[in-house]
């Protein structure tokens, strides 16, 4: 069984009912993934090749603007549809899933939620259609979980703003046409002194830096963004001055739903590959699927996957209802990512020696999945967020 054959596995049964439109969306994505993604997975992975043509096709299908209204060039769907799309793509190749997630729920969504109407009209249709690709820059070499340690500085000038600094681990960084960049505008105010800016490709003083050589998700571009006396016009400030971090945290509420969905997809791909393998692999005169020890592993994998999907669906449903989902999205991201790591680990174990070689998809799922417990807030940060949220509901009575 090769990596390319994973799209041929029997469709997964969802623990919740899909609408007719959602079934059509799922089926369309599965057919696309089988035809346009699966045959190229290992070549993209080995060469760290960005799948430009496939991303363009996703834009033409409306999947890069799935959560945005039609009046801005989007598909007018919701987060439940979005999580479904990310899962389906990631079940074949997590690199595609994270490219779409960073473009849609981080960059484009920041512009849509915090930008002016003029900014929305200018950028969202281009991004939603796939004409442009977006990136989102928060992390720096010295500030990951601690955003207040950011050093990228935006200084006001007569022409607008002068941007200096470096962002790192930026998905789509080398290929993006526009990036949303969080920079310090008043160091004395901590996180309340951070603001967001739109920086277009080709702006003097802005260039992508080193492209990272990664463990997994290798077809996804992860690189530095470097700013050296980069002049940003005043109208490229997104949202209010000093509220870039506040807006970024709102964006991450939705972004964590997408990482939960990415986790679900990778885990489901690993489980489906395992189910196929254990039915075919024979030892001691019978398929290893007939051994109770194997069956129990599969039962645990499937149960945890469904539980993770339901947590993710809850967050998506509440997000579609316009509710604040900080707690729910963090729970979904935390649980789904850690479950996905366990499932992919078991998938390698079930494949035995074949799980350790590139002729079978288990090893790639295993490499790809670990990022899910790190990106858009580590598991440790998610636990801090969840604890803070539940303590608000149950304050101390000293």
C-alpha positions as CSV (number, residue, x, y, z in Angstrom):
1,X,0.0,0.0,0.0
2,X,1.5,3.3,-1.0
3,X,0.8,6.8,0.3
4,X,-1.2,7.6,-2.9
5,X,-3.7,4.8,-2.2
6,X,-5.0,6.3,1.1
7,X,-7.7,8.2,-0.8
8,X,-9.2,4.9,-1.9
9,X,-10.0,3.7,1.7
10,X,-13.7,3.2,2.5
11,X,-15.2,6.6,3.6
12,X,-15.3,7.3,7.3
13,X,-18.6,7.3,9.1
14,X,-19.2,10.6,11.0
15,X,-20.6,10.5,14.5
16,X,-23.0,13.3,13.5
17,X,-25.4,13.7,10.6
18,X,-24.3,15.6,7.5
19,X,-26.7,17.7,5.5
20,X,-27.1,16.9,1.8
21,X,-24.9,19.9,1.0
22,X,-22.2,18.8,3.4
23,X,-22.3,15.3,1.9
24,X,-21.8,16.8,-1.6
25,X,-19.0,19.0,-0.3
26,X,-17.3,16.0,1.3
27,X,-17.6,13.8,-1.8
28,X,-16.3,16.6,-4.0
29,X,-13.2,17.1,-1.8
30,X,-12.6,13.4,-1.7
31,X,-12.7,13.0,-5.4
32,X,-10.4,16.0,-5.8
33,X,-8.0,14.7,-3.3
34,X,-7.9,11.3,-4.9
35,X,-7.3,12.8,-8.3
36,X,-5.1,15.8,-7.7
37,X,-3.4,15.3,-4.4
38,X,-2.9,11.6,-3.6
39,X,-0.7,10.8,-6.7
40,X,1.8,13.5,-5.8
41,X,2.1,13.2,-2.0
42,X,5.5,11.6,-1.7
43,X,7.1,13.7,-4.4
44,X,5.9,16.9,-2.7
45,X,7.1,15.6,0.6
46,X,10.5,14.4,-0.4
47,X,11.3,17.6,-2.4
48,X,9.5,20.0,0.0
49,X,7.7,21.1,-3.1
50,X,4.8,23.6,-2.6
51,X,1.7,22.3,-4.4
52,X,0.9,25.6,-6.2
53,X,-1.4,24.1,-8.8
54,X,-3.5,22.2,-6.3
55,X,-3.9,25.3,-4.1
56,X,-5.1,27.3,-7.2
57,X,-7.6,24.5,-7.9
58,X,-8.9,24.7,-4.3
59,X,-9.5,28.4,-4.8
60,X,-11.5,27.7,-7.9
61,X,-13.6,25.2,-5.9
62,X,-14.4,27.9,-3.3
63,X,-12.5,26.1,-0.5
64,X,-10.1,29.0,0.2
65,X,-13.1,31.3,1.0
66,X,-15.4,28.8,2.5
67,X,-16.1,30.8,5.7
68,X,-16.6,34.2,4.1
69,X,-19.8,35.7,2.7
70,X,-20.6,35.6,-1.0
71,X,-20.5,39.4,-1.1
72,X,-16.7,39.2,-0.4
73,X,-16.2,36.4,-2.9
74,X,-16.5,33.6,-0.4
75,X,-18.6,30.5,-0.4
76,X,-20.9,31.6,2.4
77,X,-20.6,28.4,4.4
78,X,-19.7,28.0,8.1
79,X,-17.2,26.5,10.4
80,X,-18.8,23.1,10.4
81,X,-18.4,23.0,6.6
82,X,-14.8,24.3,7.1
83,X,-13.8,21.7,9.6
84,X,-15.2,19.0,7.2
85,X,-13.1,20.4,4.4
86,X,-9.9,20.6,6.4
87,X,-10.4,17.1,7.7
88,X,-11.0,15.7,4.2
89,X,-7.9,17.3,2.8
90,X,-5.7,16.4,5.7
91,X,-6.8,12.8,5.6
92,X,-4.9,12.6,2.3
93,X,-2.1,15.2,3.0
94,X,-1.8,17.3,6.1
95,X,0.3,19.8,4.1
96,X,-2.7,20.8,2.0
97,X,-4.8,21.1,5.2
98,X,-2.4,23.5,6.9
99,X,-1.9,25.6,3.8
100,X,-5.6,26.2,3.6
101,X,-6.0,26.7,7.3
102,X,-3.3,29.4,7.6
103,X,-4.6,31.2,4.5
104,X,-8.2,31.1,5.5
105,X,-8.7,31.1,9.3
106,X,-5.6,33.2,10.1
107,X,-4.7,35.7,7.3
108,X,-8.0,36.2,5.5
109,X,-10.1,35.9,8.7
110,X,-8.0,38.6,10.4
111,X,-8.7,41.0,7.6
112,X,-12.3,40.1,7.5
113,X,-12.9,40.4,11.3
114,X,-10.6,43.3,12.2
115,X,-10.2,45.1,8.9
116,X,-12.0,48.2,7.6
117,X,-14.6,47.8,4.9
118,X,-12.2,49.1,2.4
119,X,-9.6,46.5,3.4
120,X,-12.2,43.7,3.2
121,X,-13.2,44.8,-0.3
122,X,-9.6,45.1,-1.4
123,X,-8.2,41.8,-0.1
124,X,-10.8,39.2,0.9
125,X,-12.1,38.5,-2.7
126,X,-8.6,38.0,-4.0
127,X,-7.8,35.7,-1.1
128,X,-11.1,33.8,-1.2
129,X,-10.7,33.1,-4.9
130,X,-7.2,31.8,-4.6
131,X,-5.9,34.6,-6.8
132,X,-3.8,35.6,-3.8
133,X,-2.3,33.4,-1.0
134,X,-2.1,34.7,2.5
135,X,0.2,34.4,5.5
136,X,-0.1,35.4,9.2
137,X,2.9,36.6,11.2
138,X,2.8,36.5,15.0
139,X,5.7,34.2,16.0
140,X,9.3,35.4,16.3
141,X,12.6,33.7,17.0
142,X,12.4,35.0,20.6
143,X,8.6,35.1,21.1
144,X,6.4,32.0,20.6
145,X,4.0,31.4,23.4
146,X,4.9,34.7,25.0
147,X,3.7,37.2,22.4
148,X,4.6,40.1,24.7
149,X,8.3,39.3,24.0
150,X,7.9,40.4,20.4
151,X,10.7,42.5,18.9
152,X,9.4,43.4,15.5
153,X,8.9,47.1,15.7
154,X,6.6,49.5,13.8
155,X,7.6,53.1,14.2
156,X,5.4,55.9,13.0
157,X,6.8,58.2,10.3
158,X,5.6,60.9,8.1
159,X,4.8,58.3,5.4
160,X,3.0,55.9,7.7
161,X,5.0,53.2,9.5
162,X,8.5,51.8,9.3
163,X,8.6,48.1,10.1
164,X,11.8,46.3,11.3
165,X,12.2,42.8,12.6
166,X,11.8,39.1,11.8
167,X,8.9,36.6,12.0
168,X,9.5,32.9,12.0
169,X,7.7,29.6,11.4
170,X,5.3,31.4,9.0
171,X,3.1,29.1,7.0
172,X,2.9,30.1,3.3
173,X,5.6,32.7,4.0
174,X,7.6,32.3,0.8
175,X,4.5,32.1,-1.4
176,X,2.1,34.6,0.2
177,X,1.0,37.7,-1.8
178,X,0.0,39.4,1.4
179,X,0.8,38.9,5.1
180,X,-0.9,40.1,8.3
181,X,2.0,41.0,10.6
182,X,1.8,41.8,14.3
183,X,4.3,44.4,15.5
184,X,5.1,46.4,18.5
185,X,3.9,50.0,18.3
186,X,4.3,50.9,22.0
187,X,6.7,48.7,24.0
188,X,5.6,50.2,27.3
189,X,2.1,48.7,26.9
190,X,3.0,45.0,26.7
191,X,0.5,43.1,24.7
192,X,-1.7,46.2,24.5
193,X,1.1,47.9,22.5
194,X,0.9,45.4,19.6
195,X,-0.8,46.3,16.3
196,X,-1.5,44.5,13.1
197,X,-0.4,45.6,9.6
198,X,-1.0,44.4,6.0
199,X,2.2,43.9,4.1
200,X,2.0,43.0,0.4
201,X,4.6,41.0,-1.5
202,X,7.0,43.3,-3.3
203,X,6.9,46.0,-0.7
204,X,10.4,47.5,-0.4
205,X,12.2,46.3,2.7
206,X,10.1,43.1,2.9
207,X,11.3,39.7,1.8
208,X,10.9,36.1,2.8
209,X,13.8,34.6,4.7
210,X,15.0,31.1,5.3
211,X,12.7,28.3,4.4
212,X,12.6,25.7,7.1
213,X,13.6,22.1,6.5
214,X,10.9,20.3,8.5
215,X,10.2,16.9,10.1
216,X,6.7,16.8,8.6
217,X,4.1,18.7,6.6
218,X,7.0,19.2,4.2
219,X,5.0,20.4,1.2
220,X,3.7,23.2,3.3
221,X,6.0,26.3,3.1
222,X,7.3,27.5,6.5
223,X,9.7,30.4,6.4
224,X,10.8,33.6,7.9
225,X,9.5,37.1,7.1
226,X,12.1,39.8,7.2
227,X,11.5,43.5,7.5
228,X,14.2,46.0,7.0
229,X,13.1,49.6,7.0
230,X,9.9,48.4,5.4
231,X,7.5,51.4,4.7
232,X,3.9,50.6,5.4
233,X,1.2,53.2,4.5
234,X,-1.1,54.3,7.3
235,X,-4.1,52.7,5.6
236,X,-2.5,49.3,6.1
237,X,-3.0,49.3,9.8
238,X,-5.6,46.7,10.6
239,X,-8.0,47.4,13.4
240,X,-7.3,49.9,16.2
241,X,-3.8,50.9,17.2
242,X,-2.7,48.7,20.1
243,X,-5.3,46.1,19.6
244,X,-3.4,43.7,17.3
245,X,-2.9,41.1,20.0
246,X,-6.5,41.3,21.1
247,X,-7.6,40.7,17.6
248,X,-5.0,38.0,17.1
249,X,-6.5,36.1,20.1
250,X,-10.0,36.3,18.5
251,X,-8.5,35.0,15.2
252,X,-6.9,32.1,17.1
253,X,-10.3,31.0,18.5
254,X,-11.2,30.1,14.9
255,X,-7.7,29.0,14.0
256,X,-7.7,26.4,16.7
257,X,-10.8,24.8,15.2
258,X,-8.9,24.4,12.0
259,X,-5.9,22.8,13.7
260,X,-8.3,20.4,15.5
261,X,-9.8,19.5,12.1
262,X,-6.3,19.1,10.7
263,X,-5.6,16.7,13.6
264,X,-8.8,14.8,12.8
265,X,-7.9,14.4,9.2
266,X,-4.3,13.1,9.8
267,X,-5.6,10.8,12.5
268,X,-8.4,9.5,10.3
269,X,-5.9,8.9,7.4
270,X,-3.7,6.9,9.8
271,X,-6.7,4.9,11.1
272,X,-8.0,4.1,7.6
273,X,-4.6,3.0,6.5
274,X,-4.3,0.8,9.5
275,X,-7.7,-0.8,8.9
276,X,-6.7,-1.6,5.4
277,X,-3.4,-3.0,6.4
278,X,-4.5,-5.3,9.3
279,X,-7.1,-6.9,7.0
280,X,-4.4,-7.7,4.4
281,X,-1.5,-8.6,6.6
282,X,-1.4,-12.3,7.6
283,X,0.5,-13.9,10.4
284,X,0.1,-17.4,12.0
285,X,-2.3,-18.3,9.2
286,X,-4.8,-15.5,9.5
287,X,-5.3,-11.7,9.1
288,X,-3.9,-9.8,12.0
289,X,-7.3,-8.0,12.2
290,X,-8.6,-11.2,13.8
291,X,-6.3,-10.9,16.9
292,X,-8.0,-9.4,19.9
293,X,-4.9,-7.3,20.8
294,X,-5.1,-5.6,17.3
295,X,-8.9,-5.2,17.6
296,X,-8.6,-3.4,21.0
297,X,-6.0,-1.0,19.5
298,X,-8.4,-0.2,16.6
299,X,-11.3,0.2,19.0
300,X,-9.4,2.8,21.1
301,X,-8.3,4.7,18.0
302,X,-11.8,4.9,16.6
303,X,-13.4,5.9,19.9
304,X,-10.9,8.7,20.6
305,X,-11.2,10.0,17.0
306,X,-15.0,10.2,17.3
307,X,-14.7,12.0,20.7
308,X,-12.3,14.5,19.2
309,X,-14.5,15.1,16.2
310,X,-17.5,15.8,18.5
311,X,-15.5,18.3,20.5
312,X,-14.4,20.0,17.3
313,X,-18.0,20.0,15.9
314,X,-19.2,21.6,19.2
315,X,-16.7,24.5,18.8
316,X,-17.6,24.9,15.1
317,X,-21.4,25.0,15.8
318,X,-20.9,27.6,18.5
319,X,-18.7,29.6,16.3
320,X,-21.3,29.6,13.5
321,X,-23.8,30.7,16.1
322,X,-21.7,33.8,16.8
323,X,-20.7,32.7,20.3
324,X,-17.3,33.2,21.9
325,X,-15.5,29.9,21.7
326,X,-12.2,30.4,23.4
327,X,-12.7,27.5,25.8
328,X,-14.4,25.2,23.3
329,X,-11.8,25.7,20.5
330,X,-8.9,25.2,22.9
331,X,-10.5,22.0,24.2
332,X,-11.0,20.7,20.7
333,X,-7.5,21.6,19.6
334,X,-5.9,20.2,22.7
335,X,-7.8,16.9,22.7
336,X,-7.8,16.4,18.9
337,X,-4.1,17.0,18.5
338,X,-3.0,14.8,21.4
339,X,-5.4,12.0,20.3
340,X,-4.1,12.3,16.7
341,X,-0.5,11.8,17.9
342,X,-1.5,8.7,19.8
343,X,-3.5,7.3,16.8
344,X,-0.6,7.9,14.4
345,X,1.8,6.3,16.9
346,X,-0.4,3.2,17.0
347,X,-0.7,3.2,13.2
348,X,3.1,2.8,12.9
349,X,3.0,0.0,15.6
350,X,0.2,-1.8,13.8
351,X,2.2,-1.7,10.5
352,X,5.3,-3.1,12.3
353,X,8.4,-2.8,10.2
354,X,6.3,-1.5,7.3
355,X,5.3,1.5,9.4
356,X,8.9,2.7,9.3
357,X,9.3,2.8,5.6
358,X,8.0,5.3,3.0
359,X,6.2,2.7,0.9
360,X,3.4,2.9,3.4
361,X,1.6,6.0,4.6
362,X,1.9,5.4,8.3
363,X,5.3,7.0,8.6
364,X,4.2,10.2,6.9
365,X,1.1,10.6,9.1
366,X,3.4,10.0,12.1
367,X,5.8,12.8,11.0
368,X,3.0,15.2,10.0
369,X,0.9,15.0,13.1
370,X,3.3,16.3,15.7
371,X,3.0,19.9,14.6
372,X,-0.7,19.8,15.7
373,X,0.3,19.8,19.4
374,X,2.6,22.8,18.7
375,X,1.1,25.2,16.1
376,X,-1.4,27.9,17.1
377,X,-0.7,27.4,20.8
378,X,1.1,24.4,22.3
379,X,-0.8,21.8,24.4
380,X,0.6,23.5,27.5
381,X,-0.8,26.9,26.4
382,X,-4.2,25.3,25.6
383,X,-4.3,23.9,29.2
384,X,-3.6,27.4,30.5
385,X,-6.3,28.9,28.3
386,X,-8.9,26.2,29.3
387,X,-8.1,26.6,33.0
388,X,-8.4,30.4,32.8
389,X,-11.8,30.1,31.1
390,X,-13.3,27.6,33.5
391,X,-12.0,29.5,36.6
392,X,-13.9,32.6,35.3
393,X,-17.1,30.5,35.5
394,X,-16.2,29.3,39.0
395,X,-14.4,32.2,40.8
396,X,-12.9,31.8,44.2
397,X,-15.0,32.9,47.2
398,X,-12.3,34.1,49.5
